[in-house]
């Protein structure tokens, strides 16, 4: 058994356990406890990190295929949920993040697209690292936006139903959303800057579509944040901008990688 598999299987099981604990508390009409997030979730994050270290760090360089990177984004997202649950009620987002993280590990272990590991310069490595963290933070923002949209929809219907009655007030949910958006936008800005500084040839490296779509996503998030600051945008406007911006970012990386690795085999 390889080290990646030895750590990957327990990590998957721990994510599933954490997800079950959260959903059981939802069904019992109780707020997810911090311990249900911190113990199995924290152990899953550690095992997941060891899995990716064993899988992505190779003698030939860094393995940055579609599924390993998706797993890395999920790892960062899960780690942020675990850490943030110590300070703010982000445990709600774990109901979306943990199942996704559990699914990415087997995909990274057993689905291969033909990507060949190769060494990266320090500048490109920093660009990749910042990109992964930025994607993770903005993915959490999208999850938060989905939960906020459900809250608004139920309020519009005139009553809060089921587990949504246990959610934090809308004002707190919006505050958490914009905190995540500001952090994600700053990280995405740094990732873009490092990309422009260290990428030699966008056309030769098949990065034109990815770059253009990433810039479009950056603009969407920037418009939302300035709209919030200057005109007090909130509610469904914030939800729509967040989801559209993340959808464009999702296509920018994972859509492009899917075409290049799976369809074109480049």
PDB file of C-alpha atoms in Angstrom, residues 5 38 55 63 77 99 102-103 106 118 133 147 152 159 192 195 202 207-208 227 234 244 256 258:
ATOM      1  CA  UNK A   5      -3.386   5.383  -0.138  1.00  0.00           C
ATOM      2  CA  UNK A  38     -12.804  19.824  15.284  1.00  0.00           C
ATOM      3  CA  UNK A  55       0.935  12.130  -3.991  1.00  0.00           C
ATOM      4  CA  UNK A  63       1.970  16.822  -9.733  1.00  0.00           C
ATOM      5  CA  UNK A  77     -11.323  24.688   2.379  1.00  0.00           C
ATOM      6  CA  UNK A  99     -18.550  15.658   1.610  1.00  0.00           C
ATOM      7  CA  UNK A 102     -14.243  13.158   0.891  1.00  0.00           C
ATOM      8  CA  UNK A 103     -15.081  12.760  -2.802  1.00  0.00           C
ATOM      9  CA  UNK A 106     -10.526   8.839  -4.201  1.00  0.00           C
ATOM     10  CA  UNK A 118       7.497  18.582 -13.508  1.00  0.00           C
ATOM     11  CA  UNK A 133      -5.821  29.095  -1.355  1.00  0.00           C
ATOM     12  CA  UNK A 147     -26.910  29.148   2.566  1.00  0.00           C
ATOM     13  CA  UNK A 152     -33.613  34.840   2.043  1.00  0.00           C
ATOM     14  CA  UNK A 159     -41.382  31.676   7.663  1.00  0.00           C
ATOM     15  CA  UNK A 192      -2.724  37.014 -10.628  1.00  0.00           C
ATOM     16  CA  UNK A 195       1.233  34.784 -12.614  1.00  0.00           C
ATOM     17  CA  UNK A 202       0.519  32.452 -22.015  1.00  0.00           C
ATOM     18  CA  UNK A 207      -3.107  29.764 -20.224  1.00  0.00           C
ATOM     19  CA  UNK A 208      -4.924  32.441 -22.225  1.00  0.00           C
ATOM     20  CA  UNK A 227     -20.779  48.086  -4.453  1.00  0.00           C
ATOM     21  CA  UNK A 234     -26.321  43.083   0.348  1.00  0.00           C
ATOM     22  CA  UNK A 244     -21.584  34.177 -10.793  1.00  0.00           C
ATOM     23  CA  UNK A 256      -9.786  24.674 -18.714  1.00  0.00           C
ATOM     24  CA  UNK A 258     -10.679  19.380 -17.942  1.00  0.00           C
TER      25      UNK A 258
END
